[in-house]
Coordinates of C-alpha atoms in Angstrom, one line a residue:
X1 CA 0.0 0.0 0.0
X2 CA 1.4 3.5 -0.8
X3 CA 2.8 5.5 2.1
X4 CA -0.1 8.2 1.8
X5 CA -2.7 5.5 2.0
X6 CA -1.0 4.0 5.1
X7 CA -0.9 7.4 6.7
X8 CA -4.6 7.9 5.9
X9 CA -5.5 4.5 7.3
X10 CA -4.1 5.6 10.7
X11 CA -6.5 8.5 10.9
X12 CA -9.5 7.0 9.1
X13 CA -9.5 3.3 8.3
X14 CA -9.6 2.8 4.6
X15 CA -12.0 -0.2 5.1
X16 CA -14.8 2.4 5.9
X17 CA -14.4 4.4 2.7
X18 CA -17.3 2.6 1.0
X19 CA -19.5 3.5 4.0
X20 CA -18.2 7.1 3.8
X21 CA -18.8 7.2 0.2
X22 CA -22.5 6.2 0.8
X23 CA -22.8 9.0 3.3
X24 CA -21.3 11.5 0.9
X25 CA -23.7 10.4 -1.8
X26 CA -26.6 10.8 0.4
X27 CA -25.4 14.4 1.5
X28 CA -24.4 15.4 -2.0
X29 CA -27.6 14.2 -3.4
X30 CA -29.8 16.0 -0.9
X31 CA -27.7 19.3 -1.4
X32 CA -28.1 19.0 -5.3
X33 CA -31.8 18.4 -5.0
X34 CA -32.3 21.4 -2.7
X35 CA -30.4 23.5 -5.2
X36 CA -32.1 22.1 -8.3
X37 CA -35.4 20.5 -7.1
X38 CA -36.8 20.3 -10.6
X39 CA -34.3 17.6 -11.5
X40 CA -34.8 14.0 -10.6
X41 CA -31.3 12.6 -10.9
X42 CA -30.1 13.9 -7.5
X43 CA -32.8 11.8 -5.9
X44 CA -31.0 8.7 -7.5
X45 CA -27.9 9.7 -5.7
X46 CA -30.0 10.2 -2.5
X47 CA -31.4 6.6 -2.9
X48 CA -28.1 5.0 -3.6
X49 CA -26.4 6.8 -0.7
X50 CA -29.4 6.0 1.7
X51 CA -29.2 2.3 0.8
X52 CA -25.6 2.1 1.2
X53 CA -25.6 3.9 4.5
X54 CA -28.4 1.7 5.8
X55 CA -26.5 -1.5 4.8
X56 CA -23.3 -0.2 6.4
X57 CA -25.0 0.8 9.7
X58 CA -26.8 -2.6 9.7
X59 CA -23.4 -4.3 9.2
X60 CA -21.8 -2.6 12.0
X61 CA -24.6 -3.4 14.4
X62 CA -24.9 -7.0 13.4
X63 CA -23.0 -9.7 15.5
X64 CA -23.0 -12.7 13.2
X65 CA -20.2 -11.7 10.7
X66 CA -17.1 -10.3 12.0
X67 CA -15.9 -9.4 8.4
X68 CA -19.0 -7.2 7.9
X69 CA -18.3 -5.3 11.2
X70 CA -14.9 -4.5 9.9
X71 CA -15.7 -4.0 6.3
X72 CA -19.3 -2.5 6.1
X73 CA -20.9 -2.6 2.7
X74 CA -17.9 -3.6 0.7
X75 CA -17.6 -7.0 2.7
X76 CA -20.8 -8.2 1.0
X77 CA -18.6 -8.7 -2.2
X78 CA -16.7 -11.4 -0.5
X79 CA -20.0 -13.4 0.0
X80 CA -21.1 -12.7 -3.6
X81 CA -17.8 -13.9 -5.0
X82 CA -18.0 -17.0 -2.9
X83 CA -21.5 -17.7 -4.1
X84 CA -20.7 -17.6 -7.7
X85 CA -17.2 -19.0 -7.3
X86 CA -18.1 -22.6 -8.5
X87 CA -19.8 -21.2 -11.7
X88 CA -16.8 -18.9 -12.4
X89 CA -14.4 -21.9 -12.0
X90 CA -16.5 -24.2 -14.1
X91 CA -17.1 -21.8 -17.0
X92 CA -13.8 -20.0 -17.1
X93 CA -10.9 -21.5 -15.2
X94 CA -11.1 -25.4 -15.0
X95 CA -9.5 -27.6 -17.6
X96 CA -11.4 -30.4 -19.4
X97 CA -10.1 -33.1 -16.9
X98 CA -9.7 -31.1 -13.8
X99 CA -13.1 -30.7 -12.0
X100 CA -14.4 -32.9 -9.4
X101 CA -16.5 -35.0 -8.7
X102 CA -16.7 -35.2 -12.6
X103 CA -14.6 -33.5 -15.0
X104 CA -15.7 -31.4 -17.9
X105 CA -14.6 -34.3 -20.1
X106 CA -16.8 -36.7 -18.5
X107 CA -19.8 -34.5 -18.4
X108 CA -19.5 -33.6 -22.1
X109 CA -19.3 -37.3 -22.9
X110 CA -22.7 -37.8 -21.4
X111 CA -24.2 -34.7 -22.9
X112 CA -23.0 -35.6 -26.4
X113 CA -24.3 -39.2 -26.1
X114 CA -27.6 -37.9 -24.6
X115 CA -28.2 -35.5 -27.5
X116 CA -27.0 -38.1 -30.2
X117 CA -24.2 -35.8 -31.1
X118 CA -20.7 -36.8 -32.2
X119 CA -18.6 -38.1 -29.2
X120 CA -15.4 -38.4 -31.4
X121 CA -12.3 -36.5 -30.4
X122 CA -9.7 -35.2 -33.1
X123 CA -5.9 -35.0 -32.8
X124 CA -5.4 -37.7 -30.2
X125 CA -5.8 -38.1 -26.6
X126 CA -5.4 -35.5 -23.9
X127 CA -4.4 -37.8 -21.3
X128 CA -0.9 -38.4 -20.1
X129 CA -0.3 -42.0 -21.1
X130 CA 3.0 -42.0 -19.4
X131 CA 1.5 -40.8 -16.1
X132 CA 1.2 -43.3 -13.1
X133 CA -2.4 -44.7 -13.0
X134 CA -3.1 -44.5 -16.7
X135 CA -5.1 -47.5 -17.7
X136 CA -6.2 -49.1 -21.0
X137 CA -7.7 -52.3 -22.4
X138 CA -5.6 -54.7 -24.5
X139 CA -6.9 -55.1 -28.0
X140 CA -6.7 -58.1 -30.3
X141 CA -5.2 -58.4 -33.8
X142 CA -8.4 -60.4 -34.6
X143 CA -11.3 -58.2 -33.5
X144 CA -14.6 -60.0 -33.1
X145 CA -18.0 -59.0 -34.4
X146 CA -20.8 -58.5 -32.0
X147 CA -24.3 -58.2 -33.4
X148 CA -25.9 -56.1 -30.8
X149 CA -25.2 -53.5 -28.0
X150 CA -28.2 -54.9 -26.0
X151 CA -26.1 -56.8 -23.5
X152 CA -28.1 -58.7 -20.9
X153 CA -27.5 -60.7 -17.7
X154 CA -30.1 -63.1 -16.2
X155 CA -30.8 -62.4 -12.5
X156 CA -32.4 -65.1 -10.3
X157 CA -31.2 -68.0 -8.4
X158 CA -32.7 -71.5 -7.6
X159 CA -35.5 -70.1 -5.2
X160 CA -36.5 -67.4 -7.8
X161 CA -39.4 -68.3 -10.1
X162 CA -39.6 -65.1 -11.9
X163 CA -35.9 -64.2 -13.0
X164 CA -35.2 -60.9 -14.8
X165 CA -33.1 -60.3 -17.8
X166 CA -31.3 -57.0 -16.9
X167 CA -29.3 -54.6 -19.0
X168 CA -25.7 -54.3 -18.1
X169 CA -26.2 -50.6 -17.6
X170 CA -29.1 -49.3 -15.4
X171 CA -30.2 -46.3 -13.5
X172 CA -29.0 -46.4 -9.8
X173 CA -31.0 -45.5 -6.7
X174 CA -32.4 -42.0 -6.5
X175 CA -35.6 -41.4 -4.7
X176 CA -38.5 -39.1 -5.6
X177 CA -38.2 -36.3 -3.1
X178 CA -34.5 -36.1 -3.8
X179 CA -35.3 -35.8 -7.6
X180 CA -38.3 -33.9 -8.9
X181 CA -41.4 -35.3 -10.3
X182 CA -40.3 -34.4 -13.9
X183 CA -36.9 -36.0 -13.4
X184 CA -38.4 -39.3 -12.2
X185 CA -40.8 -39.4 -15.1
X186 CA -38.1 -38.7 -17.6
X187 CA -35.7 -41.4 -16.1
X188 CA -38.5 -44.0 -16.1
X189 CA -39.6 -42.9 -19.6
X190 CA -36.0 -43.3 -20.9
X191 CA -35.8 -46.7 -19.1
X192 CA -39.0 -48.0 -20.7
X193 CA -37.8 -46.8 -24.2
X194 CA -34.4 -48.3 -23.8
X195 CA -35.3 -51.4 -22.1
X196 CA -33.4 -51.1 -18.8
X197 CA -34.1 -50.8 -15.2
X198 CA -34.8 -47.8 -13.0
X199 CA -34.0 -48.1 -9.2
X200 CA -36.5 -46.3 -7.2
X201 CA -34.2 -45.3 -4.3
X202 CA -35.4 -46.0 -0.8
X203 CA -38.2 -43.2 -1.2
X204 CA -40.4 -46.1 -2.7
X205 CA -42.7 -46.0 -5.7
X206 CA -44.3 -42.8 -6.5
X207 CA -47.1 -41.9 -8.9
X208 CA -44.5 -40.6 -11.2
X209 CA -42.6 -43.9 -11.5
X210 CA -45.9 -45.4 -12.9
X211 CA -46.5 -42.9 -15.7
X212 CA -44.5 -44.5 -18.3
X213 CA -44.3 -48.1 -17.0
X214 CA -40.4 -48.6 -17.2
X215 CA -38.9 -51.5 -15.3
X216 CA -38.5 -50.8 -11.5
X217 CA -36.1 -52.1 -9.0
X218 CA -37.8 -51.4 -5.7
X219 CA -35.3 -50.5 -3.2
X220 CA -36.4 -51.2 0.6
X221 CA -34.4 -49.1 3.2
X222 CA -34.5 -49.1 6.9
X223 CA -37.5 -46.8 6.8
X224 CA -39.6 -49.5 5.0
X225 CA -41.2 -46.7 2.8
X226 CA -44.1 -48.1 0.9
X227 CA -44.4 -51.1 3.1
X228 CA -44.5 -49.8 6.7
X229 CA -46.7 -49.8 9.7
X230 CA -47.3 -46.4 11.5
X231 CA -44.5 -47.1 14.0
X232 CA -42.0 -47.5 11.1
X233 CA -41.8 -51.3 11.2
X234 CA -42.2 -53.6 8.2
X235 CA -45.7 -54.4 6.9
X236 CA -45.9 -57.5 4.8
X237 CA -49.2 -56.9 3.2
X238 CA -48.3 -53.5 1.9
X239 CA -45.1 -54.9 0.7
X240 CA -46.8 -57.7 -1.2
X241 CA -49.3 -55.2 -2.8
X242 CA -46.4 -53.1 -4.2
X243 CA -44.0 -55.9 -5.0
X244 CA -46.5 -58.0 -7.1
X245 CA -47.0 -55.1 -9.4
X246 CA -45.7 -56.3 -12.8
X247 CA -43.7 -53.1 -13.3
X248 CA -41.5 -54.1 -10.3
X249 CA -38.9 -56.6 -11.6
X250 CA -36.6 -56.9 -8.6
X251 CA -36.5 -56.1 -4.9
X252 CA -33.3 -54.6 -3.4
X253 CA -32.8 -54.3 0.4
X254 CA -30.5 -51.3 1.2
X255 CA -28.1 -52.0 4.0
X256 CA -26.0 -49.0 3.3
X257 CA -25.2 -46.6 0.5
X258 CA -21.9 -45.2 -0.7
X259 CA -22.6 -41.6 -0.2
X260 CA -23.1 -42.0 3.6
X261 CA -22.6 -45.5 4.8
X262 CA -23.8 -46.1 8.4
X263 CA -25.7 -42.9 8.5
X264 CA -29.5 -42.6 8.7
X265 CA -31.4 -39.6 7.3
X266 CA -34.4 -37.4 7.9
X267 CA -36.7 -35.6 5.5
X268 CA -37.9 -32.4 7.5
X269 CA -41.7 -32.2 7.9
X270 CA -42.1 -29.1 5.8
X271 CA -40.7 -31.0 2.8
X272 CA -43.1 -34.1 3.2
X273 CA -45.7 -33.2 0.6
X274 CA -48.7 -35.0 -0.2
X275 CA -47.1 -36.8 -3.1
X276 CA -44.0 -37.8 -1.0
X277 CA -46.2 -38.9 1.9
X278 CA -48.4 -41.0 -0.4
X279 CA -45.3 -42.8 -1.8
X280 CA -43.6 -43.4 1.4
X281 CA -46.6 -44.1 3.5
X282 CA -45.9 -41.4 6.0
X283 CA -48.0 -38.6 7.4
X284 CA -47.9 -35.2 5.6
X285 CA -45.9 -32.6 7.1
X286 CA -44.2 -34.8 9.7
X287 CA -40.4 -35.5 9.8
X288 CA -39.7 -38.6 7.7
X289 CA -36.9 -40.6 9.4
X290 CA -34.7 -43.3 7.8
X291 CA -33.0 -45.1 10.8
X292 CA -29.2 -46.0 10.4
X293 CA -30.1 -49.7 11.0
X294 CA -33.0 -52.1 10.1
X295 CA -35.6 -53.2 12.5
X296 CA -36.8 -56.3 10.6
X297 CA -33.6 -58.3 11.4
X298 CA -30.6 -58.2 13.8
X299 CA -28.3 -61.1 12.6
X300 CA -26.9 -62.3 9.4
X301 CA -29.2 -65.5 9.3
X302 CA -32.4 -63.3 10.2
X303 CA -31.5 -61.0 7.3
X304 CA -31.3 -64.0 4.8
X305 CA -34.5 -65.2 6.2
X306 CA -36.1 -61.9 5.8
X307 CA -34.8 -61.8 2.0
X308 CA -36.4 -65.2 1.5
X309 CA -39.7 -63.9 2.9
X310 CA -39.5 -60.9 0.6
X311 CA -39.0 -63.2 -2.4
X312 CA -42.0 -65.2 -1.3
X313 CA -44.3 -62.2 -0.9
X314 CA -43.2 -60.7 -4.1
X315 CA -44.4 -63.9 -6.0
X316 CA -40.9 -65.2 -6.6
X317 CA -39.1 -62.1 -8.1
X318 CA -35.4 -61.7 -7.6
X319 CA -34.4 -60.3 -4.2
X320 CA -31.1 -59.0 -3.1
X321 CA -29.3 -56.4 -1.2
X322 CA -27.0 -53.4 -1.6
X323 CA -24.2 -52.4 0.6
X324 CA -21.1 -50.4 0.8
X325 CA -18.2 -52.4 2.3
X326 CA -17.2 -51.5 5.9
X327 CA -16.2 -53.9 8.5
X328 CA -14.9 -57.0 6.7
X329 CA -16.3 -59.3 9.4
X330 CA -19.7 -58.2 8.8
X331 CA -19.6 -59.1 5.2
X332 CA -17.9 -62.4 6.0
X333 CA -20.7 -63.1 8.6
X334 CA -23.3 -62.7 5.8
X335 CA -21.4 -65.1 3.6
X336 CA -21.1 -67.7 6.5
X337 CA -24.9 -67.4 6.9
X338 CA -25.3 -68.0 3.2
X339 CA -23.2 -71.2 3.6
X340 CA -24.9 -72.3 6.8
X341 CA -28.5 -71.9 5.6
X342 CA -28.3 -72.1 1.7
X343 CA -30.5 -69.0 1.7
X344 CA -28.9 -67.0 -1.1
X345 CA -29.8 -63.6 -2.3
X346 CA -30.4 -63.6 -6.1
X347 CA -28.0 -60.5 -6.3
X348 CA -25.7 -58.1 -4.4
X349 CA -25.1 -54.5 -5.4
X350 CA -21.8 -53.2 -4.2
X351 CA -22.0 -49.3 -3.8
X352 CA -18.7 -47.5 -3.8
X353 CA -17.9 -44.8 -1.4
X354 CA -17.3 -42.5 -4.3
X355 CA -21.1 -42.6 -4.9
X356 CA -22.7 -39.1 -4.1
X357 CA -26.3 -38.4 -5.1
X358 CA -27.3 -38.4 -1.4
X359 CA -26.1 -35.2 0.3
X360 CA -24.0 -36.4 3.2
X361 CA -21.8 -34.9 6.1
X362 CA -18.3 -34.2 4.7
X363 CA -16.6 -36.8 7.0
X364 CA -18.9 -39.4 5.6
X365 CA -18.6 -38.3 2.0
X366 CA -14.8 -38.2 2.3
X367 CA -13.7 -40.9 4.8
X368 CA -16.4 -43.5 5.4
X369 CA -16.7 -46.8 3.4
X370 CA -14.8 -48.7 0.9
X371 CA -14.4 -47.4 -2.7
X372 CA -16.1 -49.4 -5.4
X373 CA -12.9 -51.2 -6.6
X374 CA -12.0 -52.5 -3.2
X375 CA -15.5 -53.3 -2.1
X376 CA -16.4 -55.1 -5.5
X377 CA -13.3 -57.1 -5.5
X378 CA -13.7 -58.3 -1.9
X379 CA -17.3 -59.3 -2.6
X380 CA -16.3 -61.1 -5.8
X381 CA -13.4 -62.9 -4.3
X382 CA -15.2 -64.0 -1.2
X383 CA -18.0 -65.5 -3.2
X384 CA -15.6 -67.3 -5.5
X385 CA -13.6 -68.6 -2.6
X386 CA -16.9 -70.1 -1.1
X387 CA -18.1 -71.7 -4.4
X388 CA -21.1 -69.2 -4.4
X389 CA -20.1 -66.9 -7.2
X390 CA -22.0 -68.8 -9.9
X391 CA -25.2 -68.7 -7.9
X392 CA -25.2 -64.9 -7.1
X393 CA -25.1 -62.0 -9.5
X394 CA -23.2 -58.9 -8.5
X395 CA -24.0 -55.3 -9.6
X396 CA -22.0 -52.2 -8.8
X397 CA -22.2 -48.4 -8.6
X398 CA -19.7 -45.7 -8.3
X399 CA -18.8 -42.9 -10.7
X400 CA -19.6 -45.0 -13.9
X401 CA -20.4 -42.9 -16.9
X402 CA -18.4 -44.4 -19.8
X403 CA -18.1 -47.6 -21.6
X404 CA -14.5 -48.1 -20.3
X405 CA -15.9 -47.6 -16.8
X406 CA -18.3 -50.4 -17.3
X407 CA -15.5 -52.6 -18.8
X408 CA -13.2 -52.0 -15.9
X409 CA -16.1 -52.9 -13.4
X410 CA -16.7 -56.1 -15.2
X411 CA -13.0 -56.9 -15.1
X412 CA -13.2 -56.5 -11.2
X413 CA -16.0 -59.0 -11.0
X414 CA -19.3 -57.2 -11.7
X415 CA -22.1 -58.7 -13.8
X416 CA -23.9 -55.2 -14.4
X417 CA -23.4 -51.6 -13.5
X418 CA -25.6 -48.9 -12.2
X419 CA -25.1 -45.1 -12.6
X420 CA -26.9 -42.3 -10.8
X421 CA -25.1 -39.0 -11.6
X422 CA -24.4 -40.2 -15.2
X423 CA -28.2 -40.3 -15.9
X424 CA -28.6 -37.0 -13.9
X425 CA -26.3 -35.4 -16.5
X426 CA -28.3 -36.9 -19.3
X427 CA -31.4 -35.0 -17.8
X428 CA -29.3 -31.8 -18.0
X429 CA -27.6 -31.7 -14.7
X430 CA -24.7 -29.1 -14.8
X431 CA -23.0 -30.3 -11.6
X432 CA -24.0 -27.0 -9.9
X433 CA -24.0 -29.1 -6.4
X434 CA -27.1 -27.4 -5.1
X435 CA -29.0 -30.8 -4.9
X436 CA -29.6 -30.5 -1.1
X437 CA -30.8 -26.8 -1.3
X438 CA -33.9 -27.2 -3.5
X439 CA -32.5 -24.6 -5.9
X440 CA -31.3 -26.9 -8.6
X441 CA -30.9 -24.6 -11.8
X442 CA -32.0 -27.4 -14.2
X443 CA -35.0 -28.7 -12.3
X444 CA -33.4 -32.2 -11.6
X445 CA -33.0 -32.1 -7.8
X446 CA -35.7 -29.9 -6.6
X447 CA -39.3 -30.0 -5.4
X448 CA -39.9 -26.4 -6.5
X449 CA -42.9 -26.7 -8.9
X450 CA -41.6 -23.7 -11.0
X451 CA -37.9 -24.8 -11.3
X452 CA -38.9 -28.4 -12.2
X453 CA -41.1 -27.3 -15.0
X454 CA -37.8 -26.3 -16.8
X455 CA -37.2 -30.0 -17.3
X456 CA -39.3 -31.0 -20.2
X457 CA -40.1 -34.8 -19.8
X458 CA -40.5 -35.9 -23.4
X459 CA -37.2 -34.4 -24.5
X460 CA -35.3 -35.6 -21.5
X461 CA -36.6 -39.1 -21.6
X462 CA -35.3 -39.4 -25.2
X463 CA -31.9 -38.2 -23.9
X464 CA -31.9 -40.8 -21.1
X465 CA -32.5 -43.4 -23.7
X466 CA -29.9 -42.0 -26.1
X467 CA -27.2 -42.1 -23.3
X468 CA -27.9 -45.6 -22.5
X469 CA -27.8 -46.9 -25.9
X470 CA -24.8 -44.9 -27.1
X471 CA -22.7 -46.0 -24.1
X472 CA -23.5 -49.6 -24.6
X473 CA -22.8 -49.1 -28.4
X474 CA -19.4 -47.8 -27.2
X475 CA -19.0 -50.8 -24.9
X476 CA -19.8 -53.1 -28.0
X477 CA -17.0 -51.6 -29.8
X478 CA -14.5 -52.2 -26.9
X479 CA -15.6 -55.7 -26.6
X480 CA -15.0 -56.2 -30.5
X481 CA -11.6 -54.5 -30.2
X482 CA -10.7 -57.0 -27.5
X483 CA -11.6 -59.9 -29.6
X484 CA -14.5 -61.0 -27.3
X485 CA -18.3 -61.7 -27.6
X486 CA -19.6 -60.3 -24.4
X487 CA -18.4 -57.9 -21.7
X488 CA -18.8 -60.8 -19.2
X489 CA -15.6 -62.1 -20.7
X490 CA -13.6 -59.0 -19.8
X491 CA -11.3 -60.0 -16.8
X492 CA -8.5 -58.2 -14.9
X493 CA -6.0 -59.7 -17.4
X494 CA -7.5 -57.5 -20.1
X495 CA -6.9 -54.1 -18.2
X496 CA -3.4 -52.6 -18.0
X497 CA -2.3 -50.0 -15.5
X498 CA 0.9 -47.9 -15.6
X499 CA 2.6 -48.3 -12.1
X500 CA 5.8 -46.2 -12.9
X501 CA 7.5 -44.3 -15.6
X502 CA 8.9 -47.5 -17.2
X503 CA 6.5 -50.2 -15.8
X504 CA 3.1 -51.3 -16.6
X505 CA 1.2 -54.2 -15.1
X506 CA -1.9 -56.3 -15.6
X507 CA -4.7 -55.5 -13.1
X508 CA -4.7 -59.3 -12.6
X509 CA -1.1 -59.0 -11.1
X510 CA -2.0 -56.0 -9.0
X511 CA -5.2 -57.4 -7.4
X512 CA -5.4 -60.5 -5.5
X513 CA -7.5 -63.2 -7.3
X514 CA -9.0 -65.9 -5.0
X515 CA -9.2 -69.4 -6.5
X516 CA -12.6 -71.2 -6.5
X517 CA -13.1 -72.9 -3.2
X518 CA -9.9 -71.4 -1.7
X519 CA -11.6 -70.1 1.5
X520 CA -13.2 -73.6 2.1
X521 CA -10.0 -75.2 1.9
X522 CA -8.3 -72.7 4.2
X523 CA -11.2 -73.1 6.7
X524 CA -10.3 -76.9 6.7
X525 CA -6.7 -76.1 7.2
X526 CA -5.8 -77.7 3.8
X527 CA -4.5 -74.4 2.3
X528 CA -3.1 -71.0 3.2
X529 CA -5.5 -68.1 3.4
X530 CA -5.4 -66.3 0.2
X531 CA -4.9 -62.9 1.9
X532 CA -4.5 -61.5 5.5
X533 CA -8.0 -59.9 5.2
X534 CA -9.3 -63.4 5.4
X535 CA -6.9 -64.9 7.8
X536 CA -7.6 -62.0 10.2
X537 CA -11.3 -61.4 9.8
X538 CA -12.8 -64.6 8.7
X539 CA -12.3 -66.2 12.1
X540 CA -14.0 -63.1 13.7
X541 CA -17.2 -63.6 11.7
X542 CA -20.3 -65.5 12.8
X543 CA -23.5 -66.4 11.0
X544 CA -25.3 -65.7 14.2
X545 CA -24.2 -62.0 14.8
X546 CA -22.9 -58.9 13.0
X547 CA -20.5 -58.4 15.9
X548 CA -17.1 -59.9 15.8
X549 CA -16.1 -62.7 17.9
X550 CA -13.8 -61.8 20.7
X551 CA -10.3 -62.9 19.9
X552 CA -8.5 -64.9 22.6
X553 CA -5.2 -63.5 23.9
X554 CA -3.1 -66.2 22.0
X555 CA -5.0 -65.7 18.9
X556 CA -4.8 -69.4 17.9
X557 CA -7.5 -69.2 15.2
X558 CA -5.7 -66.4 13.5
X559 CA -2.5 -68.4 13.3
X560 CA -3.4 -71.1 10.9
X561 CA -1.4 -71.7 7.8
X562 CA -0.6 -68.3 6.0
X563 CA -2.3 -66.3 8.8
X564 CA -1.0 -63.1 10.1
X565 CA -1.7 -61.1 13.3
X566 CA -4.3 -58.3 13.3
X567 CA -1.2 -55.8 13.7
X568 CA 0.3 -57.2 10.5
X569 CA -3.0 -56.8 8.5
X570 CA -4.4 -53.5 9.9
X571 CA -6.8 -51.4 7.9
X572 CA -3.8 -50.0 6.0
X573 CA -2.8 -53.2 4.4
X574 CA -5.7 -55.4 5.1
X575 CA -8.8 -53.7 4.3
X576 CA -7.5 -51.4 1.7
X577 CA -5.0 -53.8 0.1
X578 CA -6.9 -56.9 0.6
X579 CA -10.3 -55.7 -0.3
X580 CA -8.3 -54.6 -3.3
X581 CA -7.8 -58.4 -3.7

């Protein structure tokens, strides 16, 4: 700052100059108006000065913002710039691959495919192919020919009498209430046109899900919305009435979600409208609570019995559960219960912690739950090691928007993929991240009747179907390039990852692969445990409880062949590294 300004600041703080200017405008305007009362423009100065002075005095007197007390009037610019900062960054500053959670490159790909515009890129890749972490799929010198992009996987085990042939790419769970009525109608209309499934989210089936008749996966959360008693417990009759609707193709029990695993939720009473209350079966205007835990069961065996009951009540439709992997022993307890009872889910959906359509506390969004890669690989390997993989299908979700994302998930062990934010982009979402405020600028995530009218259902349902079709068409081209006939043939041996400047490795050599029956053999003491996550946490798991068994001081059960101590296999190396496996 110049010396004269420093000197002035000693006698009259420069930060008050805006307030002083407002006072001068008021005084000057009044003086001019008194001299020339016939002219109106001095009154404009009076109005501006009076407004600035009123704001400044209010800033000095308020106690909430220290910044405004020290910088009256002009301090509001800070809040203005902070408010528009995301838009300024998105439109003028960020590069195509820089923004999070989805880059401009990713969003543009969805927009182009949704509008049936060219998604081709000239002049080569913009990625650093020498950078650590770069991945690609190996191609064949004899590409195959695949007739259709409409890849399907049958879902339904031995106890399922009404299996479902699911697309490999479906709409992930997003509730009415989180999304607008128009968004729900557009998504379901797109699913109907494209022949794929639409997950309802735990907010149950609303009237808007039924308008176009697209296939539904009905998600049942801990609040049992759409099938609950007045006290929030499960109601079998209400469940059967909804589940037997021909539009409902599968039932999904939500144990946890990637956005905020282990965290319940509450929709405040003022947001519980007539439509939301009707869909969820709750009173209008009262707080709508989703508990963190289920009340219909408390042990792994009880949960499998509950799933079997849901299958029976639904008339034999596929029934499964969704979870984000947390404590390994809890997942192992479920698998032990499956082995003990032979009550198997028809499918399991692994939700990655990178999921994010549900607003969550920062700590949960950033630091709770396993990412999709680690969770998916652990679930796949465990089922393989118990000879259960061929009897249970696995879906996954977690930032999947492109054909390569799907191919990579298939390589990790998935049978199909779900996407939430990808389909939100196809509706016109611009990643403004105002989803939880009710002020979504594109009408996707709001209940404001005026804002959601901006989303024109016939146009957007076409875009949803286009995005699905063009993404699977791109997947078909990848499958052909690899010399395969179906995405299910993609394995970790097809994906290459750069690990250093002069080193690349197949995913199959980076991620542990469990041999069929390996866990059964290790349990019998006939083989080493395939990874410390199993040697440490498998003995702690019980089909009778989600709680870990207390380890004895000498830890004999952990010291079988190939076992390590819990200290050797802590979360840093076991859960992260082994779930990797």
